[in-house]
Amino acid sequence: MTEKEIAQALLPLVGGKENIVSVMHCATRLRIVVTDKEKIQVKEVENLDKVKGSFFNAGQYQIIFGTGLVNRVYEAVMNELGLQPEAAIDDKPAKPVTGNRFQRAIRMFSDVFVPIIPVLVATGLFMGLRGLLTQEAVLGVFGMTPDDIPQQLLLFTQILTDTAFSFLPALVCWSTFKNFGGSPVIGIVLGLMLVSNSLPSAYDVGSGAAEPLTFFGFIPVSGYQGSVLPAFATGVLAAKFEKFLRKHVPDAIDLIVTPFLTLLVGILLAMFALGPILHTVENGVLFVVEGLLTLPLGIGGLIYGSFGQLLGIFGIHHILNFLEISMLAQDGWNYLNPIGTCGNVAQAGAVLAVAIKATSAKTKQIAYPSCLSALLGITEPAVFGVNLRFVKPFVMSMIGGGVGGFLASLFGLRATGMSITGIPGTLLYLNEQLPSYILVNVVAFAVAFVLTWLFGFNHKMEQA
């Protein structure tokens, strides 16, 4: 079926245009908010060509197509609805997104941090490539030493690797203003104020090279390079304050008064109230998480490698974005990535075992491509399309991910970036860690594959 044919067949199965409130998509899934979910014919949707599975989460009906294809199907659906991409259907009020307060808070984090992740992914890759220029083992292959690398080249690579994290508050404030209805350009400027050259750099203060300024005799103030929470909270409150001003300031002076007051109130909040408090909270959270991940005897890796895969099912996995960004910004390393990667690769091992043993053409059609997707870091097709559907393969993948995470923790693996795992994730370990990274993922894949083959799947499951 072409994308247009899929869209034409899909719309009646979700209750038609009159039942659709909005249509969105992420990297792998078409996300539909409907008025009445009882009108959705789930089995018929999942039997459509190229559909790898579907599920309800956070008030959305999510249909798994996979990377690339989901973008084309989304465009076809919007064309059938007569709407432009990113548009919503306005002839009915949107129902509030369901979920408890914690889930809604996680989605709020997701909406803010997801847009800036591509920049941080690129920065992580630059860090990995820069590592090649300083590794004696790699340079030795070409008869070179680190002293042979021109200092100008190292300086250039430092620009590539340091800029995004040095100005991270500006990125966070921009995205926060954009998501909360403020003016993004005001968000950028407010974020840049948090890393102004007039303030002692957070990095210099942390290393002891500089002392923080002291206001009112007791409030320490320094730059917030690499901080996330202060910029996020400041952005939320300042954006809401700007919206309040837009409604109450007369149009004749809005252009002057609103930006002035928004920036003034925003920076006062950030420097003297939110910043010092939330920076301490952020450091405390990272200390606890890193402490759990580095528990002795690989226990932390075993726990996260096993149960971290459940976060995506409950729709709260985006909290990891905040943690990974904060880790990278604080000390340049991501301790979650190597363990989480083992969980993803284990999903690939389990789904490959299902693909080989399955007799149903539909199962094979979904499972084989899902294995490749999981190896490339996209696990939704494997999880929701196959492993979770049959339950036992998902359990076996949790065991495989736990074993791999256990080894990753013992080896002390840590990534230079975020958001890429599996095969592409090797770019975050282009140093002495690369052999260990490959080993732990091979083990995770093999354990999940063998357990699923022996105990996790049989033909009767396809007939249930």
Short mmCIF file of C-alpha atoms in Angstrom, two decimals:
data_model
loop_
_atom_site.label_atom_id
_atom_site.label_comp_id
_atom_site.label_asym_id
_atom_site.label_seq_id
_atom_site.Cartn_x
_atom_site.Cartn_y
_atom_site.Cartn_z
CA MET A 1 0.00 0.00 0.00
CA THR A 2 1.14 3.53 -0.69
CA GLU A 3 1.08 6.16 2.06
CA LYS A 4 -2.04 7.67 0.52
CA GLU A 5 -3.79 4.30 0.50
CA ILE A 6 -2.79 3.71 4.13
CA ALA A 7 -4.23 7.10 5.10
CA GLN A 8 -7.47 6.45 3.21
CA ALA A 9 -7.88 3.06 4.89
CA LEU A 10 -6.84 4.31 8.32
CA LEU A 11 -9.21 7.25 8.78
CA PRO A 12 -12.47 5.24 8.77
CA LEU A 13 -10.93 2.76 11.22
CA VAL A 14 -10.31 5.51 13.81
CA GLY A 15 -13.86 6.83 13.55
CA GLY A 16 -13.49 9.21 10.63
CA LYS A 17 -12.62 12.89 10.56
CA GLU A 18 -15.46 13.78 12.91
CA ASN A 19 -13.87 11.64 15.64
CA ILE A 20 -10.37 13.14 15.30
CA VAL A 21 -9.29 16.01 17.53
CA SER A 22 -5.66 16.27 16.40
CA VAL A 23 -2.94 14.34 14.59
CA MET A 24 0.77 14.50 15.43
CA HIS A 25 3.76 12.24 15.05
CA CYS A 26 7.09 11.48 16.70
CA ALA A 27 10.08 9.58 15.33
CA THR A 28 8.19 6.31 14.87
CA ARG A 29 4.50 6.76 15.77
CA LEU A 30 1.44 8.50 14.41
CA ARG A 31 -0.31 10.05 17.43
CA ILE A 32 -4.06 10.64 17.16
CA VAL A 33 -6.27 12.27 19.77
CA VAL A 34 -9.89 11.21 19.31
CA THR A 35 -13.22 12.21 20.80
CA ASP A 36 -14.41 8.64 21.36
CA LYS A 37 -11.80 5.90 21.46
CA GLU A 38 -14.55 3.23 21.37
CA LYS A 39 -14.95 3.99 17.68
CA ILE A 40 -11.39 2.87 16.93
CA GLN A 41 -11.16 -0.59 15.35
CA VAL A 42 -7.82 -1.60 16.83
CA LYS A 43 -7.42 -5.03 15.25
CA GLU A 44 -8.28 -3.73 11.80
CA VAL A 45 -5.78 -0.89 12.21
CA GLU A 46 -3.02 -3.29 13.25
CA ASN A 47 -3.77 -5.52 10.24
CA LEU A 48 -3.12 -2.65 7.83
CA ASP A 49 -0.07 -3.01 5.63
CA LYS A 50 3.10 -1.49 7.19
CA VAL A 51 1.49 -1.01 10.61
CA LYS A 52 3.76 -2.53 13.26
CA GLY A 53 1.40 -2.21 16.20
CA SER A 54 -0.65 0.32 18.16
CA PHE A 55 -1.48 1.29 21.73
CA PHE A 56 -3.16 3.96 23.85
CA ASN A 57 -0.98 6.21 25.97
CA ALA A 58 -1.47 9.65 27.54
CA GLY A 59 -4.83 10.18 25.85
CA GLN A 60 -3.42 9.39 22.40
CA TYR A 61 -3.93 6.47 20.04
CA GLN A 62 -0.40 5.77 18.83
CA ILE A 63 0.17 3.76 15.65
CA ILE A 64 3.69 2.47 15.02
CA PHE A 65 5.01 2.83 11.48
CA GLY A 66 8.74 3.32 12.03
CA THR A 67 11.18 6.06 11.14
CA GLY A 68 10.77 7.79 7.79
CA LEU A 69 7.51 6.06 6.93
CA VAL A 70 5.65 7.77 9.78
CA ASN A 71 6.51 11.20 8.33
CA ARG A 72 5.06 10.27 4.94
CA VAL A 73 1.94 8.67 6.43
CA TYR A 74 1.42 11.74 8.60
CA GLU A 75 1.53 14.00 5.55
CA ALA A 76 -0.88 11.71 3.70
CA VAL A 77 -3.30 11.70 6.64
CA MET A 78 -3.18 15.48 6.90
CA ASN A 79 -3.81 15.76 3.16
CA GLU A 80 -6.84 13.49 3.47
CA LEU A 81 -8.08 15.68 6.31
CA GLY A 82 -7.45 18.81 4.25
CA LEU A 83 -5.04 20.23 6.83
CA GLN A 84 -1.51 21.54 6.79
CA PRO A 85 1.15 19.68 8.79
CA GLU A 86 1.30 20.74 12.46
CA ALA A 87 -2.31 21.96 12.20
CA ALA A 88 -5.11 20.81 14.48
CA ILE A 89 -8.75 20.27 13.79
CA ASP A 90 -10.45 23.36 15.15
CA ASP A 91 -14.11 22.54 14.75
CA LYS A 92 -14.21 20.78 18.13
CA PRO A 93 -12.48 21.52 21.44
CA ALA A 94 -9.48 19.35 22.19
CA LYS A 95 -9.98 17.01 25.10
CA PRO A 96 -7.48 17.47 27.92
CA VAL A 97 -4.57 15.08 27.81
CA THR A 98 -5.05 12.32 30.36
CA GLY A 99 -2.53 11.03 32.84
CA ASN A 100 -1.60 11.74 36.41
CA ARG A 101 0.30 14.85 37.46
CA PHE A 102 3.65 13.10 37.30
CA GLN A 103 3.04 11.92 33.72
CA ARG A 104 1.90 15.39 32.68
CA ALA A 105 5.03 16.89 34.24
CA ILE A 106 7.21 14.43 32.34
CA ARG A 107 5.47 15.32 29.07
CA MET A 108 6.09 18.97 29.85
CA PHE A 109 9.82 18.23 30.20
CA SER A 110 9.65 16.30 26.94
CA ASP A 111 8.03 19.16 25.03
CA VAL A 112 10.83 21.47 26.13
CA PHE A 113 13.87 19.23 25.79
CA VAL A 114 13.09 17.19 22.68
CA PRO A 115 13.58 20.16 20.27
CA ILE A 116 17.12 20.79 21.52
CA ILE A 117 18.22 17.14 21.55
CA PRO A 118 19.42 17.10 17.88
CA VAL A 119 21.97 19.81 18.72
CA LEU A 120 23.17 17.86 21.74
CA VAL A 121 23.37 14.66 19.68
CA ALA A 122 25.60 16.46 17.18
CA THR A 123 27.72 17.81 20.04
CA GLY A 124 28.15 14.29 21.42
CA LEU A 125 29.33 13.06 18.05
CA PHE A 126 31.79 15.93 17.84
CA MET A 127 33.10 14.88 21.26
CA GLY A 128 33.56 11.34 20.04
CA LEU A 129 35.39 12.44 16.91
CA ARG A 130 37.55 14.81 18.95
CA GLY A 131 38.46 11.86 21.12
CA LEU A 132 40.04 10.19 18.11
CA LEU A 133 42.49 13.08 17.84
CA THR A 134 43.74 12.51 21.38
CA GLN A 135 43.91 8.71 21.52
CA GLU A 136 47.45 7.41 21.24
CA ALA A 137 46.25 3.94 20.23
CA VAL A 138 44.32 5.34 17.26
CA LEU A 139 46.98 7.83 16.20
CA GLY A 140 49.65 5.15 16.52
CA VAL A 141 48.10 3.29 13.59
CA PHE A 142 49.08 6.26 11.42
CA GLY A 143 52.47 6.69 13.07
CA MET A 144 51.37 9.80 14.96
CA THR A 145 51.15 10.99 18.56
CA PRO A 146 48.81 13.56 20.17
CA ASP A 147 51.65 16.11 19.92
CA ASP A 148 51.40 15.89 16.12
CA ILE A 149 47.86 17.29 16.11
CA PRO A 150 47.91 21.05 15.37
CA GLN A 151 46.67 23.18 18.27
CA GLN A 152 44.48 25.16 15.87
CA LEU A 153 42.65 21.96 14.94
CA LEU A 154 42.09 21.09 18.60
CA LEU A 155 40.80 24.61 19.21
CA PHE A 156 38.39 24.24 16.30
CA THR A 157 37.07 20.95 17.68
CA GLN A 158 36.68 22.56 21.10
CA ILE A 159 34.37 25.15 19.53
CA LEU A 160 32.28 22.30 18.14
CA THR A 161 32.11 20.43 21.45
CA ASP A 162 31.75 23.24 24.02
CA THR A 163 29.38 25.78 22.51
CA ALA A 164 26.04 24.00 22.99
CA PHE A 165 26.65 23.20 26.65
CA SER A 166 28.19 26.58 27.46
CA PHE A 167 25.00 28.26 26.21
CA LEU A 168 22.63 25.50 27.29
CA PRO A 169 20.43 27.86 29.39
CA ALA A 170 19.75 29.92 26.26
CA LEU A 171 18.58 26.80 24.41
CA VAL A 172 16.41 25.71 27.33
CA CYS A 173 14.86 29.16 27.80
CA TRP A 174 14.16 29.46 24.07
CA SER A 175 12.39 26.11 23.94
CA THR A 176 10.50 26.80 27.19
CA PHE A 177 9.21 30.17 25.97
CA LYS A 178 8.18 28.57 22.69
CA ASN A 179 6.22 25.80 24.42
CA PHE A 180 4.59 28.03 27.04
CA GLY A 181 3.42 30.73 24.67
CA GLY A 182 6.09 33.38 25.24
CA SER A 183 8.27 35.12 22.67
CA PRO A 184 11.19 32.77 21.85
CA VAL A 185 13.59 35.67 21.21
CA ILE A 186 12.99 36.96 24.75
CA GLY A 187 13.69 33.45 25.98
CA ILE A 188 17.01 33.37 24.14
CA VAL A 189 18.11 36.70 25.61
CA LEU A 190 17.02 35.69 29.11
CA GLY A 191 18.97 32.45 28.78
CA LEU A 192 22.04 34.33 27.55
CA MET A 193 21.84 36.56 30.63
CA LEU A 194 22.24 33.44 32.75
CA VAL A 195 25.63 32.81 31.12
CA SER A 196 26.71 36.43 30.77
CA ASN A 197 30.44 37.14 30.69
CA SER A 198 29.81 39.62 33.50
CA LEU A 199 29.17 36.71 35.87
CA PRO A 200 31.85 34.31 37.09
CA SER A 201 31.62 31.17 34.96
CA ALA A 202 30.07 28.15 36.66
CA TYR A 203 32.99 26.08 35.38
CA ASP A 204 35.55 28.47 36.94
CA VAL A 205 33.65 28.54 40.22
CA GLY A 206 33.43 24.75 40.24
CA SER A 207 37.17 24.38 39.64
CA GLY A 208 38.08 26.99 42.24
CA ALA A 209 39.51 29.39 39.67
CA ALA A 210 36.91 32.05 40.56
CA GLU A 211 34.63 32.98 43.43
CA PRO A 212 30.88 33.59 43.06
CA LEU A 213 29.55 37.09 43.55
CA THR A 214 27.66 37.73 46.78
CA PHE A 215 24.49 39.84 46.75
CA PHE A 216 22.74 41.14 49.87
CA GLY A 217 25.46 39.55 51.92
CA PHE A 218 24.25 35.96 51.58
CA ILE A 219 23.12 35.09 48.01
CA PRO A 220 25.93 33.55 45.92
CA VAL A 221 25.59 34.28 42.22
CA SER A 222 27.56 32.88 39.31
CA GLY A 223 26.85 31.91 35.72
CA TYR A 224 24.65 28.91 35.02
CA GLN A 225 26.69 27.31 32.26
CA GLY A 226 25.59 23.70 31.97
CA SER A 227 22.54 24.07 34.23
CA VAL A 228 19.08 22.96 33.17
CA LEU A 229 16.56 23.37 36.00
CA PRO A 230 17.16 27.10 36.70
CA ALA A 231 16.73 27.95 33.02
CA PHE A 232 13.66 25.72 32.70
CA ALA A 233 11.85 27.11 35.76
CA THR A 234 12.78 30.68 34.86
CA GLY A 235 11.52 30.15 31.33
CA VAL A 236 8.18 28.76 32.52
CA LEU A 237 7.46 31.62 34.92
CA ALA A 238 8.79 34.34 32.63
CA ALA A 239 6.77 33.05 29.66
CA LYS A 240 3.59 33.00 31.73
CA PHE A 241 4.37 36.49 33.03
CA GLU A 242 4.85 37.73 29.47
CA LYS A 243 1.47 36.30 28.46
CA PHE A 244 -0.10 38.06 31.43
CA LEU A 245 1.47 41.35 30.37
CA ARG A 246 0.29 40.94 26.77
CA LYS A 247 -3.28 40.82 28.03
CA HIS A 248 -3.04 43.81 30.37
CA VAL A 249 -0.49 46.23 28.90
CA PRO A 250 -2.04 48.73 26.42
CA ASP A 251 -1.11 48.06 22.80
CA ALA A 252 0.50 51.48 22.43
CA ILE A 253 3.27 50.64 24.91
CA ASP A 254 3.30 46.84 24.67
CA LEU A 255 6.40 46.76 22.45
CA ILE A 256 8.40 48.65 25.07
CA VAL A 257 6.96 47.60 28.40
CA THR A 258 6.38 43.86 27.94
CA PRO A 259 9.91 42.79 26.90
CA PHE A 260 11.44 45.16 29.48
CA LEU A 261 9.43 43.82 32.41
CA THR A 262 9.68 40.20 31.27
CA LEU A 263 13.47 40.28 31.11
CA LEU A 264 13.80 42.29 34.33
CA VAL A 265 11.52 40.05 36.39
CA GLY A 266 12.94 36.91 34.75
CA ILE A 267 16.57 37.67 35.54
CA LEU A 268 15.74 38.79 39.08
CA LEU A 269 13.94 35.50 39.71
CA ALA A 270 16.74 33.49 38.15
CA MET A 271 19.64 35.15 39.93
CA PHE A 272 18.25 35.71 43.40
CA ALA A 273 15.57 33.05 43.93
CA LEU A 274 15.20 30.18 41.49
CA GLY A 275 18.81 29.86 40.38
CA PRO A 276 20.63 29.20 43.67
CA ILE A 277 17.90 26.89 44.93
CA LEU A 278 17.30 24.85 41.78
CA HIS A 279 20.99 24.57 40.97
CA THR A 280 21.44 22.89 44.35
CA VAL A 281 18.42 20.63 43.71
CA GLU A 282 19.76 19.70 40.27
CA ASN A 283 23.15 18.75 41.68
CA GLY A 284 21.41 16.68 44.37
CA VAL A 285 19.33 14.76 41.82
CA LEU A 286 22.39 14.01 39.70
CA PHE A 287 24.32 12.88 42.77
CA VAL A 288 21.57 10.42 43.69
CA VAL A 289 21.13 9.07 40.13
CA GLU A 290 24.85 8.67 39.53
CA GLY A 291 25.15 7.04 42.94
CA LEU A 292 22.49 4.49 42.01
CA LEU A 293 24.10 3.76 38.65
CA THR A 294 27.51 3.25 40.22
CA LEU A 295 26.43 0.96 43.05
CA PRO A 296 29.13 -1.66 43.74
CA LEU A 297 29.26 -5.01 41.97
CA GLY A 298 27.30 -3.66 38.97
CA ILE A 299 23.99 -3.66 40.88
CA GLY A 300 22.96 -0.25 39.52
CA GLY A 301 23.52 -1.33 35.93
CA LEU A 302 21.61 -4.56 36.53
CA ILE A 303 18.59 -2.69 37.92
CA TYR A 304 18.44 0.06 35.29
CA GLY A 305 19.29 -2.30 32.43
CA SER A 306 16.41 -4.55 33.46
CA PHE A 307 13.68 -2.13 34.47
CA GLY A 308 14.59 1.03 32.58
CA GLN A 309 12.77 -0.41 29.56
CA LEU A 310 9.49 -0.10 31.45
CA LEU A 311 9.74 3.71 31.46
CA GLY A 312 8.77 3.92 27.80
CA ILE A 313 5.69 1.77 28.34
CA PHE A 314 4.39 4.11 31.02
CA GLY A 315 5.24 7.18 28.95
CA ILE A 316 7.71 8.65 31.44
CA HIS A 317 10.98 7.89 29.64
CA HIS A 318 11.46 11.55 28.69
CA ILE A 319 12.63 12.29 32.22
CA LEU A 320 15.86 10.66 31.07
CA ASN A 321 16.42 13.56 28.65
CA PHE A 322 16.74 15.97 31.56
CA LEU A 323 19.09 13.65 33.43
CA GLU A 324 21.32 12.96 30.44
CA ILE A 325 21.53 16.63 29.47
CA SER A 326 22.41 17.56 33.04
CA MET A 327 25.08 14.85 33.29
CA LEU A 328 26.73 15.94 30.06
CA ALA A 329 26.56 19.58 31.01
CA GLN A 330 28.04 19.00 34.47
CA ASP A 331 31.02 16.76 33.71
CA GLY A 332 30.86 15.82 30.03
CA TRP A 333 29.81 12.18 30.53
CA ASN A 334 26.53 10.31 30.18
CA TYR A 335 26.26 7.33 32.54
CA LEU A 336 22.75 6.33 31.47
CA ASN A 337 23.45 5.78 27.78
CA PRO A 338 25.62 2.62 27.89
CA ILE A 339 23.22 0.82 30.23
CA GLY A 340 20.11 1.95 28.36
CA THR A 341 21.70 0.86 25.09
CA CYS A 342 21.93 -2.69 26.39
CA GLY A 343 18.18 -2.65 26.97
CA ASN A 344 17.53 -1.51 23.41
CA VAL A 345 19.85 -4.10 21.90
CA ALA A 346 18.26 -6.80 24.05
CA GLN A 347 14.90 -5.90 22.50
CA ALA A 348 16.51 -6.53 19.11
CA GLY A 349 17.75 -9.94 20.21
CA ALA A 350 14.34 -10.98 21.53
CA VAL A 351 12.44 -9.79 18.47
CA LEU A 352 14.88 -11.56 16.12
CA ALA A 353 14.21 -14.85 17.91
CA VAL A 354 10.47 -14.26 17.44
CA ALA A 355 10.98 -13.43 13.77
CA ILE A 356 12.87 -16.66 13.08
CA LYS A 357 10.49 -18.94 15.02
CA ALA A 358 7.22 -17.30 13.92
CA THR A 359 5.02 -18.98 11.34
CA SER A 360 2.74 -16.00 10.73
CA ALA A 361 3.77 -13.89 7.74
CA LYS A 362 2.40 -10.80 9.50
CA THR A 363 4.56 -11.44 12.57
CA LYS A 364 7.66 -11.97 10.45
CA GLN A 365 6.88 -8.87 8.42
CA ILE A 366 6.86 -6.79 11.60
CA ALA A 367 9.58 -8.57 13.57
CA TYR A 368 12.49 -8.59 11.09
CA PRO A 369 12.47 -4.84 10.38
CA SER A 370 11.86 -4.19 14.08
CA CYS A 371 15.11 -5.97 14.91
CA LEU A 372 17.05 -3.66 12.61
CA SER A 373 15.25 -0.60 14.00
CA ALA A 374 16.11 -1.61 17.57
CA LEU A 375 19.76 -2.10 16.64
CA LEU A 376 19.67 1.45 15.27
CA GLY A 377 18.16 2.76 18.50
CA ILE A 378 14.42 2.83 17.67
CA THR A 379 12.73 0.21 19.84
CA GLU A 380 9.03 1.09 19.62
CA PRO A 381 8.28 -1.29 16.72
CA ALA A 382 9.97 -4.17 18.57
CA VAL A 383 8.45 -3.37 21.95
CA PHE A 384 4.87 -2.51 21.04
CA GLY A 385 4.63 -4.43 17.79
CA VAL A 386 6.04 -7.76 18.94
CA ASN A 387 7.70 -8.27 22.33
CA LEU A 388 5.12 -6.66 24.57
CA ARG A 389 2.31 -8.19 22.53
CA PHE A 390 3.59 -11.69 23.36
CA VAL A 391 4.78 -10.61 26.85
CA LYS A 392 7.42 -13.31 27.40
CA PRO A 393 9.86 -11.94 24.78
CA PHE A 394 9.71 -8.59 26.57
CA VAL A 395 10.55 -10.27 29.88
CA MET A 396 13.50 -12.04 28.23
CA SER A 397 14.69 -8.72 26.81
CA MET A 398 14.58 -7.25 30.32
CA ILE A 399 16.85 -10.06 31.49
CA GLY A 400 19.20 -9.52 28.56
CA GLY A 401 19.27 -5.78 29.18
CA GLY A 402 19.98 -6.39 32.87
CA VAL A 403 22.94 -8.65 32.10
CA GLY A 404 24.34 -6.16 29.61
CA GLY A 405 23.77 -3.25 32.00
CA PHE A 406 25.48 -5.20 34.77
CA LEU A 407 28.60 -5.59 32.62
CA ALA A 408 28.45 -1.97 31.43
CA SER A 409 28.41 -0.85 35.05
CA LEU A 410 31.32 -3.11 35.97
CA PHE A 411 33.35 -1.75 33.05
CA GLY A 412 32.48 1.84 34.02
CA LEU A 413 31.22 2.74 30.55
CA ARG A 414 30.17 6.34 29.92
CA ALA A 415 29.14 8.10 26.73
CA THR A 416 30.23 11.44 25.30
CA GLY A 417 26.69 12.28 24.12
CA MET A 418 23.07 11.18 24.17
CA SER A 419 20.01 10.00 22.21
CA ILE A 420 21.78 7.55 19.92
CA THR A 421 22.21 3.93 20.95
CA GLY A 422 22.98 0.55 19.44
CA ILE A 423 25.07 0.65 16.27
CA PRO A 424 25.04 4.45 15.84
CA GLY A 425 25.92 4.73 19.53
CA THR A 426 29.43 3.47 18.81
CA LEU A 427 30.21 7.06 17.77
CA LEU A 428 29.89 8.05 21.44
CA TYR A 429 32.60 5.57 22.47
CA LEU A 430 35.40 6.27 20.00
CA ASN A 431 38.03 5.83 22.66
CA GLU A 432 39.42 3.03 24.79
CA GLN A 433 35.85 2.07 25.77
CA LEU A 434 34.81 0.89 22.30
CA PRO A 435 35.71 -2.83 22.71
CA SER A 436 33.84 -2.99 26.02
CA TYR A 437 30.84 -1.19 24.51
CA ILE A 438 30.63 -3.73 21.70
CA LEU A 439 31.07 -6.65 24.13
CA VAL A 440 28.29 -5.65 26.54
CA ASN A 441 25.84 -5.15 23.69
CA VAL A 442 26.69 -8.46 22.07
CA VAL A 443 26.09 -10.14 25.43
CA ALA A 444 22.75 -8.32 25.92
CA PHE A 445 21.62 -9.30 22.41
CA ALA A 446 22.72 -12.94 22.79
CA VAL A 447 21.12 -13.45 26.22
CA ALA A 448 17.77 -12.03 25.08
CA PHE A 449 17.87 -14.03 21.84
CA VAL A 450 18.69 -17.36 23.50
CA LEU A 451 16.17 -16.97 26.31
CA THR A 452 13.42 -15.95 23.91
CA TRP A 453 14.27 -18.84 21.60
CA LEU A 454 14.23 -21.40 24.42
CA PHE A 455 11.51 -20.10 26.74
CA GLY A 456 9.95 -16.87 25.46
CA PHE A 457 8.08 -17.73 22.32
CA ASN A 458 6.15 -20.57 20.67
CA HIS A 459 3.66 -20.95 17.85
CA LYS A 460 0.67 -21.11 20.17
CA MET A 461 1.25 -17.46 21.13
CA GLU A 462 0.50 -16.35 17.58
CA GLN A 463 -2.89 -18.03 17.70
CA ALA A 464 -3.95 -16.49 21.00
#
